[in-house]
Coordinates of N, CA and C in Angstrom, one line a residue:
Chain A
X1 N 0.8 -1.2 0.0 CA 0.0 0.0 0.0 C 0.9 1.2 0.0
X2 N 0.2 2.2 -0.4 CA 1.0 3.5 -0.8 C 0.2 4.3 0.2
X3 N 1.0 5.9 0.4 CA 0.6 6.8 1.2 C 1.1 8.1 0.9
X4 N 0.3 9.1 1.0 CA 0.8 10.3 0.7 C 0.6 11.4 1.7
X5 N 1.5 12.4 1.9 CA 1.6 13.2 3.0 C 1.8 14.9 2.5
X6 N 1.2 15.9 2.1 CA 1.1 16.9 1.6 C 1.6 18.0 2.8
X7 N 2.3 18.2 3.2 CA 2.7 18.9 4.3 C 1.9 20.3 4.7
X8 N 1.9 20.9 3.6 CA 1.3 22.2 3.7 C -0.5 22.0 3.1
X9 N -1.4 22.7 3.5 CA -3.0 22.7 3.6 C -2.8 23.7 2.9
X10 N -2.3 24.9 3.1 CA -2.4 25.9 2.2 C -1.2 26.9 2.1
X11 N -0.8 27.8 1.4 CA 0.0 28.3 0.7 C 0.1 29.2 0.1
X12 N 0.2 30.2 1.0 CA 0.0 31.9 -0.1 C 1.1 32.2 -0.5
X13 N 1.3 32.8 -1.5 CA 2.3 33.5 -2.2 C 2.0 34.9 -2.9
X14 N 2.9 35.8 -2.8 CA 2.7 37.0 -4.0 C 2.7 36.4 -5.7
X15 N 2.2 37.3 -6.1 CA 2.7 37.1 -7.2 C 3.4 37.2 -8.0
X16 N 4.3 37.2 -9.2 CA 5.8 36.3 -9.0 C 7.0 35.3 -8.4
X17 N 6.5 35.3 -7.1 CA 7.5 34.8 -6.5 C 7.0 33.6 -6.5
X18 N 8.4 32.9 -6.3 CA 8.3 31.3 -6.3 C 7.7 30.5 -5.6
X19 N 7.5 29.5 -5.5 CA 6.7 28.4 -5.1 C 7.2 26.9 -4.9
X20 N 7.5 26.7 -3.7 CA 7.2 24.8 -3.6 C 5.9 24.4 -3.2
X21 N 5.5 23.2 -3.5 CA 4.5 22.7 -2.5 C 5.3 21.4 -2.2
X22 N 5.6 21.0 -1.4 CA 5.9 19.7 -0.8 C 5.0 18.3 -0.7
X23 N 5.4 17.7 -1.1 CA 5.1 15.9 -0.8 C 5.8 15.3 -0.6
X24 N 5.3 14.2 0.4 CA 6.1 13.3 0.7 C 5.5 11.4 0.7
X25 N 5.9 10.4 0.5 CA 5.5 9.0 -0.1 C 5.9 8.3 0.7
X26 N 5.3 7.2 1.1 CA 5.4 5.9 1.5 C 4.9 4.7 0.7
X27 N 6.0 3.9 0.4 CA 5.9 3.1 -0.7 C 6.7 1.6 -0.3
X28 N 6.0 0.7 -0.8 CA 7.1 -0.6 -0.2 C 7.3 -1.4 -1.5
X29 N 7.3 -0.7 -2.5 CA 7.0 -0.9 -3.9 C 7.6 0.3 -5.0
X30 N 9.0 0.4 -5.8 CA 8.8 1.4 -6.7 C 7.5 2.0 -6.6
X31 N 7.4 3.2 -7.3 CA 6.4 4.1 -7.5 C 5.8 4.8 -8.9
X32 N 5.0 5.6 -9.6 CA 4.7 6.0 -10.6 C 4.5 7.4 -9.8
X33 N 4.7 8.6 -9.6 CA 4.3 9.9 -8.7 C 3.5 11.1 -9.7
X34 N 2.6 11.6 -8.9 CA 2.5 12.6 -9.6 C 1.5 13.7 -9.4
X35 N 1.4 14.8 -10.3 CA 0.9 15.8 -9.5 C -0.5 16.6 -10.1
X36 N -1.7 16.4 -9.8 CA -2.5 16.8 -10.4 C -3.4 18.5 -9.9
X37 N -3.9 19.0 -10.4 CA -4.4 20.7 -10.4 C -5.8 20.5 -10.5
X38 N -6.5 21.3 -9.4 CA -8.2 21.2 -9.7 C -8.4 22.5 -9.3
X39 N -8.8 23.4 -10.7 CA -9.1 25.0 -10.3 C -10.9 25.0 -9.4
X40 N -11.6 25.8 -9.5 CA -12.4 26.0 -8.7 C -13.6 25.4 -9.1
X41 N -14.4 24.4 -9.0 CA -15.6 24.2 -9.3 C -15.1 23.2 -10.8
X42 N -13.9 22.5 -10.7 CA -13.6 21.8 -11.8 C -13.3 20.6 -11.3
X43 N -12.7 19.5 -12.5 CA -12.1 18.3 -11.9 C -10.5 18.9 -12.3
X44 N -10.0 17.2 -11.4 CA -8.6 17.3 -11.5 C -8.0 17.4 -12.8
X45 N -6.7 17.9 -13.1 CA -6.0 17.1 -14.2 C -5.0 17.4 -14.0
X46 N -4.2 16.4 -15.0 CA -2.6 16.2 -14.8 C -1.8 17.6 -14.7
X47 N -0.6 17.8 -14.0 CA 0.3 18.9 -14.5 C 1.7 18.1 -15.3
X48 N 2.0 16.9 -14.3 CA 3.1 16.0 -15.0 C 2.9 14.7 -13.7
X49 N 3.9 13.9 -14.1 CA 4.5 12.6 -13.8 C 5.8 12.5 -14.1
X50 N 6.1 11.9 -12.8 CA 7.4 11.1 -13.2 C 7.1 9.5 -12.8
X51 N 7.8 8.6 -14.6 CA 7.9 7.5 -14.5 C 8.8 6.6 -14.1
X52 N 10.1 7.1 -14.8 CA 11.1 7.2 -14.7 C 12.3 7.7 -15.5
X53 N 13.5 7.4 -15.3 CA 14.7 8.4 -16.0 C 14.9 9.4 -15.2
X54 N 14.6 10.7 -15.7 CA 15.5 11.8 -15.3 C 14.6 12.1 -14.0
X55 N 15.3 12.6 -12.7 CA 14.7 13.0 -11.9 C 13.6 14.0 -11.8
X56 N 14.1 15.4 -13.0 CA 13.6 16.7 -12.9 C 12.7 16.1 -14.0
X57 N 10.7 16.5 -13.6 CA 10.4 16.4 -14.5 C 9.5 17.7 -14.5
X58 N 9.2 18.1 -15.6 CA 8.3 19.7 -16.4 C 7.1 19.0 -17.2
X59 N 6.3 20.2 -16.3 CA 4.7 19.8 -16.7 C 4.3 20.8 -17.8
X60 N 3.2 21.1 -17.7 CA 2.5 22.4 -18.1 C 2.5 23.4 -17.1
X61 N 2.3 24.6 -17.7 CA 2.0 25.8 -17.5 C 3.3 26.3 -16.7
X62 N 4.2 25.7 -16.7 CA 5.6 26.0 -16.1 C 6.2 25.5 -15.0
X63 N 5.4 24.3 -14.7 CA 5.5 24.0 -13.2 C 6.8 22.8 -13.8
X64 N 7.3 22.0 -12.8 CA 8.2 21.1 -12.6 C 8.2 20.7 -11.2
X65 N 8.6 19.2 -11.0 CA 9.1 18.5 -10.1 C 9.8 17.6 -10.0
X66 N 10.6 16.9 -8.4 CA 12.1 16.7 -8.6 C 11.7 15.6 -8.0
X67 N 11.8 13.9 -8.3 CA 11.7 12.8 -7.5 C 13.1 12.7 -7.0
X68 N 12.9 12.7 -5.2 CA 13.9 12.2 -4.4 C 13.9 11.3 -4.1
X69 N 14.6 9.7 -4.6 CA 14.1 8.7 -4.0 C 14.6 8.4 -2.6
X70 N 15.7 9.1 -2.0 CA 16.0 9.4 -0.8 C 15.5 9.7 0.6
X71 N 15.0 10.7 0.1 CA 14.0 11.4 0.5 C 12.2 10.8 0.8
X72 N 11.9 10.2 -0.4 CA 10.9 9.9 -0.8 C 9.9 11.4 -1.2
X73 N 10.8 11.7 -1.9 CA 9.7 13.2 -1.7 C 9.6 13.3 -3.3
X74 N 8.7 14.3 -3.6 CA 7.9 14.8 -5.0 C 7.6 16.2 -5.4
X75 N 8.8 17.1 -4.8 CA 8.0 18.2 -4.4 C 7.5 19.1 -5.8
X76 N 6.9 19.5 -5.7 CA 6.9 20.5 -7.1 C 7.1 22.0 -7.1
X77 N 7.6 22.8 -8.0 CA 8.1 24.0 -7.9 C 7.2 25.0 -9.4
X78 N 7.3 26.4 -9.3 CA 7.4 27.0 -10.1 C 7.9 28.4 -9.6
X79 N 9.2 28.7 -10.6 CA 9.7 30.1 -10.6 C 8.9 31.3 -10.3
X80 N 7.6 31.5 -10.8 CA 7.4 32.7 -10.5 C 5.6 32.3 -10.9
X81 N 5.1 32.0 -10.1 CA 3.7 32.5 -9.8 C 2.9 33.4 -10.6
X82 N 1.9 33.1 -11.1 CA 0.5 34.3 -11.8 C -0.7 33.9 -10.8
X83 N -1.5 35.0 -10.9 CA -2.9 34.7 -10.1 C -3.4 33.5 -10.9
X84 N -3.1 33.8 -11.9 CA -3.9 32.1 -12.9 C -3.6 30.6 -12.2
X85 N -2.8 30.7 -11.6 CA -2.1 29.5 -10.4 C -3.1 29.4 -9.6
X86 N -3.6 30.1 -8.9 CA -4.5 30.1 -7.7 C -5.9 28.9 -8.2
X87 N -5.2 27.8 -7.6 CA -5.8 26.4 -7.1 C -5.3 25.4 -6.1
X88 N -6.3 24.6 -6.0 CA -5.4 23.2 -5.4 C -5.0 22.5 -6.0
X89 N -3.7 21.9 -5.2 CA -2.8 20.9 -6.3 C -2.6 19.6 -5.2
X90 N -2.8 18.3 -6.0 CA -2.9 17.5 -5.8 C -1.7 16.5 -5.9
X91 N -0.8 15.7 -5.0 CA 0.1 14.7 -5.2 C -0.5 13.5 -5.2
X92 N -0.1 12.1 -5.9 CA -0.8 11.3 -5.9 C 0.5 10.1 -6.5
X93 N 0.1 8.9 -5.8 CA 1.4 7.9 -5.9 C 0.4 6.8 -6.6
X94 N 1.1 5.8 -7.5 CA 0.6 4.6 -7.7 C 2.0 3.8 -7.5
X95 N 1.5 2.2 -7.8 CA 2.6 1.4 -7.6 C 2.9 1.0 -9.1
X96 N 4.1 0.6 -9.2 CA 4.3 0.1 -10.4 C 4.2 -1.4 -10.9
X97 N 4.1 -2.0 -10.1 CA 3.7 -3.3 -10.3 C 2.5 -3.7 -10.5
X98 N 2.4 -5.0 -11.7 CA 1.4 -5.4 -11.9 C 0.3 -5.7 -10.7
X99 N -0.6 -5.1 -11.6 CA -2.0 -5.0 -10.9 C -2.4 -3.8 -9.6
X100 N -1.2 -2.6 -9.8 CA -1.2 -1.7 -9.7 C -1.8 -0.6 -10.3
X101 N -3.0 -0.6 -10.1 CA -4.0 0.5 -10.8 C -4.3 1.5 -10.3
X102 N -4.3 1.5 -8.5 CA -5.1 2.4 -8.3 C -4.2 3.7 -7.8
X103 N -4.3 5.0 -8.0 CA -4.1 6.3 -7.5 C -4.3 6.4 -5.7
X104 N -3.5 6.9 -5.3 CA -3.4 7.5 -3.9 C -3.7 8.9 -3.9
X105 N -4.1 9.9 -3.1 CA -4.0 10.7 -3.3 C -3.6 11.4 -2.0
X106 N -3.0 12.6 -1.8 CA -2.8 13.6 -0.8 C -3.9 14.6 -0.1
X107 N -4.5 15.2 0.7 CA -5.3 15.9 1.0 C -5.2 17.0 0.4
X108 N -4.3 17.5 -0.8 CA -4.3 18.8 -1.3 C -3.5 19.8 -0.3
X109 N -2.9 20.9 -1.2 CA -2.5 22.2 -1.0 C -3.3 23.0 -1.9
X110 N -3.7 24.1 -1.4 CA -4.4 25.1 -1.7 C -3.0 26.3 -1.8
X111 N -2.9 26.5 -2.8 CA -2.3 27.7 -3.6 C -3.0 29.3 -3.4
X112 N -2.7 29.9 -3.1 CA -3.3 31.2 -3.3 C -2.3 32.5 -3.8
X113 N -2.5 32.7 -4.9 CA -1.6 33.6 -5.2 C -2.2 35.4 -5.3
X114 N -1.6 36.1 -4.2 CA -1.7 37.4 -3.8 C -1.4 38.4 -5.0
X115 N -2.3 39.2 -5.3 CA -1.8 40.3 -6.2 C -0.5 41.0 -5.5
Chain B
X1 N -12.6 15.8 -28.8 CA -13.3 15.0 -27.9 C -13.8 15.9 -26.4
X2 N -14.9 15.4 -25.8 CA -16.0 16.2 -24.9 C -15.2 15.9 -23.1
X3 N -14.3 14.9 -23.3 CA -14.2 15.0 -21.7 C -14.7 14.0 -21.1
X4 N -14.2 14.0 -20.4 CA -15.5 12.6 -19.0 C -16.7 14.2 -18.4
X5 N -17.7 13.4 -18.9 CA -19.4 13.8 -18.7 C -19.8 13.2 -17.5
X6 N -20.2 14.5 -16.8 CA -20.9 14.1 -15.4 C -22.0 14.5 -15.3
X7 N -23.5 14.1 -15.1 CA -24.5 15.1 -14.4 C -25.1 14.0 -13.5
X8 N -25.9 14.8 -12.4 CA -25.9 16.3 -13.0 C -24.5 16.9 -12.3
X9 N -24.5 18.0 -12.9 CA -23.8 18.7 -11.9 C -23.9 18.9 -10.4
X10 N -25.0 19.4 -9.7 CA -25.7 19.8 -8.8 C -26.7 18.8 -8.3
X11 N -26.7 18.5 -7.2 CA -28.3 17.6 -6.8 C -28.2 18.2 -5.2
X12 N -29.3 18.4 -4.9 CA -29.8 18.8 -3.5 C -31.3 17.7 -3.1
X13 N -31.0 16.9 -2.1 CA -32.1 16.0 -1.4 C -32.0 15.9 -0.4
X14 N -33.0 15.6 -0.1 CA -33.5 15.1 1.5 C -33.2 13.7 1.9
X15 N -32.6 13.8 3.4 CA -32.1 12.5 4.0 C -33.4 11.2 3.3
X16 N -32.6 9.8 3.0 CA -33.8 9.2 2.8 C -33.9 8.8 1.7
X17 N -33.9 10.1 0.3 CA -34.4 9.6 -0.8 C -33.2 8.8 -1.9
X18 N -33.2 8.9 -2.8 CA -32.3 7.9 -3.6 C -31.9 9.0 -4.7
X19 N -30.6 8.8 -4.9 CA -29.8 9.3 -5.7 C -29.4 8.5 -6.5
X20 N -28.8 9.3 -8.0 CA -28.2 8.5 -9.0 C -27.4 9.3 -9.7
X21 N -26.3 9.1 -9.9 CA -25.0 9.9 -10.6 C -24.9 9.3 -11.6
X22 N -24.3 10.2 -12.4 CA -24.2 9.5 -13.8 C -22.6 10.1 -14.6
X23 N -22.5 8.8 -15.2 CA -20.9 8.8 -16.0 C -20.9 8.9 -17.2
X24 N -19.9 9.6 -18.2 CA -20.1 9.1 -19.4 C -18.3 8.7 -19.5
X25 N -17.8 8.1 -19.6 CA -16.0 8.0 -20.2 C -15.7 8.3 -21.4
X26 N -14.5 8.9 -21.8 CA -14.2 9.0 -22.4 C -13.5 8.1 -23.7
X27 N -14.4 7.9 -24.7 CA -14.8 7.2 -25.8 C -13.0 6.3 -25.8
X28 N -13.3 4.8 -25.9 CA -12.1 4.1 -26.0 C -10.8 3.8 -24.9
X29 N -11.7 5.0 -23.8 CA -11.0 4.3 -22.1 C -11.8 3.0 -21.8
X30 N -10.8 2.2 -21.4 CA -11.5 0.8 -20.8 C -11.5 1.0 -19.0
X31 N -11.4 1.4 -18.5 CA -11.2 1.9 -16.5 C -11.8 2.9 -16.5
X32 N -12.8 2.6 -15.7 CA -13.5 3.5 -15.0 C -13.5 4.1 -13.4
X33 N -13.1 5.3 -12.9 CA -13.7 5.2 -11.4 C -14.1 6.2 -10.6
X34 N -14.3 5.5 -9.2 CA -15.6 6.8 -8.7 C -14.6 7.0 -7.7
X35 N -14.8 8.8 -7.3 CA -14.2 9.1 -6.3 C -15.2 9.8 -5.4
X36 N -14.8 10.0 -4.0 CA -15.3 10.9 -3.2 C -14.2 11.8 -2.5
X37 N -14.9 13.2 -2.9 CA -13.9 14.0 -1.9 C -15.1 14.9 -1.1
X38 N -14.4 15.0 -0.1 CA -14.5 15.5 1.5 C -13.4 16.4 1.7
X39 N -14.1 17.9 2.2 CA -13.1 18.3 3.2 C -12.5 17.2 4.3
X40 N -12.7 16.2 5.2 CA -12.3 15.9 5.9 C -11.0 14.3 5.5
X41 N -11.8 14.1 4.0 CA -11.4 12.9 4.3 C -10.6 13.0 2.7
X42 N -10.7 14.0 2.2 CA -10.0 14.3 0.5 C -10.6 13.3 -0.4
X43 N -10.0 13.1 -1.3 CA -10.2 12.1 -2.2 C -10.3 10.8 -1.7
X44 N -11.0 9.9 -1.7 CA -11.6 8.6 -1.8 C -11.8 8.1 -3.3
X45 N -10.9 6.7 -3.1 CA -11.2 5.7 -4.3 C -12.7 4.9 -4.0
X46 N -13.7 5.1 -4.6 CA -14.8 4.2 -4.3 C -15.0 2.7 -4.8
X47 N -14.6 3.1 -6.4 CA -14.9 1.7 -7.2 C -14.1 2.0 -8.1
X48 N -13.6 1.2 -9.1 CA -13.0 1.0 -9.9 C -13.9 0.0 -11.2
X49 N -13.7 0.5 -12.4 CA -14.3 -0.9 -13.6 C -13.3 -0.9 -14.3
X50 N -12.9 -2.3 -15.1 CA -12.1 -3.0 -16.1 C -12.6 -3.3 -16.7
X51 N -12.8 -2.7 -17.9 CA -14.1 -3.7 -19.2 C -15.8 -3.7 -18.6
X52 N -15.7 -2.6 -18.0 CA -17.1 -2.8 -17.5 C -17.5 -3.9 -16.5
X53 N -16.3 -3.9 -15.9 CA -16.4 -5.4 -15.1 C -16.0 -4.6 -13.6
X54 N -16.6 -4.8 -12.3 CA -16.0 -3.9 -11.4 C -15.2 -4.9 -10.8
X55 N -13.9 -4.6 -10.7 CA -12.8 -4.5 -10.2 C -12.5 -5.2 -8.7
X56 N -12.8 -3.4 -8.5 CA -11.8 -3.3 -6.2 C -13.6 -2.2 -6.1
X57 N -14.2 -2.9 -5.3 CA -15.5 -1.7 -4.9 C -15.0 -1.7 -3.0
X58 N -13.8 -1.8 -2.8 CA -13.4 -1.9 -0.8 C -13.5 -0.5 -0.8
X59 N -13.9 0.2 -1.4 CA -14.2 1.8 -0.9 C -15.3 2.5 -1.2
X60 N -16.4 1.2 -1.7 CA -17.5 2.1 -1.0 C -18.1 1.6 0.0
X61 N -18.6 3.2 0.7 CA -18.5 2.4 2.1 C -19.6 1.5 2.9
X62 N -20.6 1.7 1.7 CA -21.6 1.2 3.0 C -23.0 0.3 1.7
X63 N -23.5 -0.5 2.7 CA -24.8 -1.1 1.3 C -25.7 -0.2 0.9
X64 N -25.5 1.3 1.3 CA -26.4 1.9 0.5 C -25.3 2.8 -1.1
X65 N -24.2 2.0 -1.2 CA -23.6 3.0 -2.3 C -23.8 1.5 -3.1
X66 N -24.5 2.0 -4.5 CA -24.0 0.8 -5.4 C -23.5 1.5 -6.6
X67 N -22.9 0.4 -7.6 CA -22.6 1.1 -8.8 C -22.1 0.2 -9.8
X68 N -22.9 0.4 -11.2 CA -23.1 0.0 -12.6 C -22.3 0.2 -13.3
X69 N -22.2 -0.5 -14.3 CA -21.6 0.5 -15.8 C -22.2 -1.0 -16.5
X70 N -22.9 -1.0 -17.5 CA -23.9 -1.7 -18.0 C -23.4 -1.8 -19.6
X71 N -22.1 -0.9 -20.3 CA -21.3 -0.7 -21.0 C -20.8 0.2 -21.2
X72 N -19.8 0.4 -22.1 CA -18.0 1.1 -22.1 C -18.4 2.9 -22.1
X73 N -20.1 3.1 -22.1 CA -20.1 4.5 -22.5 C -21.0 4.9 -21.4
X74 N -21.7 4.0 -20.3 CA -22.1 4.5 -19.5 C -22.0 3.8 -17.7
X75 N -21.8 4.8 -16.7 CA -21.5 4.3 -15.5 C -22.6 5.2 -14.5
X76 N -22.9 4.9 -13.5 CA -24.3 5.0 -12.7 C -23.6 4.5 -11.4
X77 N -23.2 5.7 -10.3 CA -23.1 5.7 -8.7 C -24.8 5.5 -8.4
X78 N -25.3 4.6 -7.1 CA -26.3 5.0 -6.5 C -26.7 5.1 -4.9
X79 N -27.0 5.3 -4.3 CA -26.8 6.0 -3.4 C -28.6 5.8 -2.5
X80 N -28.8 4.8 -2.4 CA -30.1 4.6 -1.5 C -30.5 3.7 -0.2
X81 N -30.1 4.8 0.9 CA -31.4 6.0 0.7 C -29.8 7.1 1.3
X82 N -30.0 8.2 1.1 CA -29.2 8.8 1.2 C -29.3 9.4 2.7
X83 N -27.9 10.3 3.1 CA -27.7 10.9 4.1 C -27.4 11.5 4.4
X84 N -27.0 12.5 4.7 CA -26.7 13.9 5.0 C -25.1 13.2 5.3
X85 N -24.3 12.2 5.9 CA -22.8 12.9 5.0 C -22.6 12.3 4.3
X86 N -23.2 11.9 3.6 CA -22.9 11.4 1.6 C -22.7 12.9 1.3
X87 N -23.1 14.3 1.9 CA -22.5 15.2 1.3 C -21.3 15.5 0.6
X88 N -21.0 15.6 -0.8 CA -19.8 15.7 -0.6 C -19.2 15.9 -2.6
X89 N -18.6 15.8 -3.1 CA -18.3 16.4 -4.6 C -17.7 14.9 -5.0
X90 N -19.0 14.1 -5.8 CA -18.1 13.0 -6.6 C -17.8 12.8 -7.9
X91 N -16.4 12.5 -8.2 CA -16.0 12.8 -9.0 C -15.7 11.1 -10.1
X92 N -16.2 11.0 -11.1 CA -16.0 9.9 -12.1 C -14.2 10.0 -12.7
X93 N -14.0 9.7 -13.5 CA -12.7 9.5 -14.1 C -12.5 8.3 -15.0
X94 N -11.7 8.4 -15.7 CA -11.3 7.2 -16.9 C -9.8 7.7 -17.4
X95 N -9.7 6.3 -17.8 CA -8.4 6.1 -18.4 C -8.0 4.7 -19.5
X96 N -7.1 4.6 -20.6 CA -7.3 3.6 -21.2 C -6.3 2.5 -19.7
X97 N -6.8 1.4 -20.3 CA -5.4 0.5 -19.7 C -5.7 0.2 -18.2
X98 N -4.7 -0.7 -18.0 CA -4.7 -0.9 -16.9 C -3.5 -0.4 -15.6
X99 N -2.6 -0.4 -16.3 CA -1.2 0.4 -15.7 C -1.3 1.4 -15.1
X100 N -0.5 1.7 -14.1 CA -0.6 2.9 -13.2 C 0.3 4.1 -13.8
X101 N 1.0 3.8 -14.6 CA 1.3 5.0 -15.5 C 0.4 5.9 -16.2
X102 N -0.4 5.3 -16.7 CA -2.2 6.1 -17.6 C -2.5 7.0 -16.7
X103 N -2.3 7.9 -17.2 CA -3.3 9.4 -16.7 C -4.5 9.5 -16.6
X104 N -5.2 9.5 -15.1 CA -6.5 9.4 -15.4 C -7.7 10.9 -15.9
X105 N -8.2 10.7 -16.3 CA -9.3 11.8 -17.2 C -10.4 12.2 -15.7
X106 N -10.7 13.3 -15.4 CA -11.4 13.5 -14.7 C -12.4 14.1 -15.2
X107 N -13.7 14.0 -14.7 CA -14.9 14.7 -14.7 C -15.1 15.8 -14.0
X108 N -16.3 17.0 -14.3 CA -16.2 18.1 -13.4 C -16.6 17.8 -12.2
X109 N -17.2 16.5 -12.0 CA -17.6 16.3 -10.7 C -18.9 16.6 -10.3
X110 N -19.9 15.7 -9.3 CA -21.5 16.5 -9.0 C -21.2 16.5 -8.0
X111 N -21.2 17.4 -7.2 CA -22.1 18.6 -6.0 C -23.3 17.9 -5.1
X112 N -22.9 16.6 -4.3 CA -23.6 16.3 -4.0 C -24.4 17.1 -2.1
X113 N -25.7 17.8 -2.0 CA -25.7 18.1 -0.7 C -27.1 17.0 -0.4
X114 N -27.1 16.6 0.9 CA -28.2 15.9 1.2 C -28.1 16.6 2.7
X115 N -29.9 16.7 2.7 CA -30.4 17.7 4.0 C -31.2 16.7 5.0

């Protein structure tokens, strides 16, 4: 079984300034990670994944995240913030092994980006 | 292509009566699934389908949730007799495949309140 730990509930920022949101995994199993966006009164959807290969992966809209397998962490980043950001963002773990289907998910961070 | 189709959007009932949510997947996904999210308790995996076949249903929680998919283009949560915390925003999804790599497709989700 998998687990997911979203440290932060919410998260204000100005806008341009940078941004992490933090995750963190429990896993007794390789992993599939990743991070999904649900603006207001919408469903989720992808920003990126990492499957595997390179550590640093780049989503849409500018965001990126860095799998620490050390760590076990997922954090995700973006340089510089727009009010257009202002949502919750979702981490979410699967397993990679057969018959590994199902998504985990994190309680969410809530993003709020300050004029 | 239209998205994973949810309605209704909105339902408002009284403790008691019977609810029915409705799926549509997105044309040529074979996995279907239902979530619930809660402020308290976030996302919840309810059920999962494979070919229109259900899967893992260990998360719904109780003998009043049941749920259909009768074929590849339609799926039906139900919910009888309902209760005031079945409140809460459920959300459908699909994806092709069975791998935990597949990006799942989310729906806008219905708004469920029961009084």
């Amino acid at each position: 079984a998998q687990s997911v730990t979203q440290l932060d509930s919410q998260v204000p920022v100005f806008e341009e300034a940078p941004v992490e949101l933090r995750c963190n995994y429990s896993s007794s199993v390789s992993v599939y990670l990743f991070w999904y966006v649900q603006y207001p009164n919408q469903g989720l959807q992808l920003l990126l994944k990492y499957l595997s290969g390179s550590t640093l992966v780049k989503g849409i809209n500018g965001f990126e995240a860095e799998f620490n397998k050390s760590q076990t962490s997922f954090h995700l980043r973006k340089p510089s913030v727009h009010i257009s950001d202002t949502a919750e963002y979702f981490c979410a773990v699967s397993g990679s092994g057969a018959g590994s289907y199902q998504l985990t998910f994190g309680k969410g961070t809530k993003l709020s980006v300050i004029p | 292509d239209a998205g994973v189709i949810q309605s209704p959007r909105h339902e408002v009932t009284e403790m008691g009566q019977e609810v029915t949510l409705r799926c549509k997947p997105i044309s040529g996904h074979n996995s279907l699934f239902w979530y619930r999210q809660t402020m308290m308790r976030g996302l919840e995996l309810l059920i999962y389908f494979n070919n229109n076949v259900p899967i893992d249903d260990s998360g719904m929680p109780e003998d009043r949730f049941s749920a259909k998919m009768p074929n590849a283009s339609f799926s039906t949560l139900k919910i009888q007799p309902s209760e005031p915390r079945d409140s809460a925003v459920y959300f459908c999804a699909s994806r092709t495949g069975l791998a935990g790599y597949n990006e799942q497709f989310f729906g806008p989700g219905t708004r469920l309140t029961v009084l």
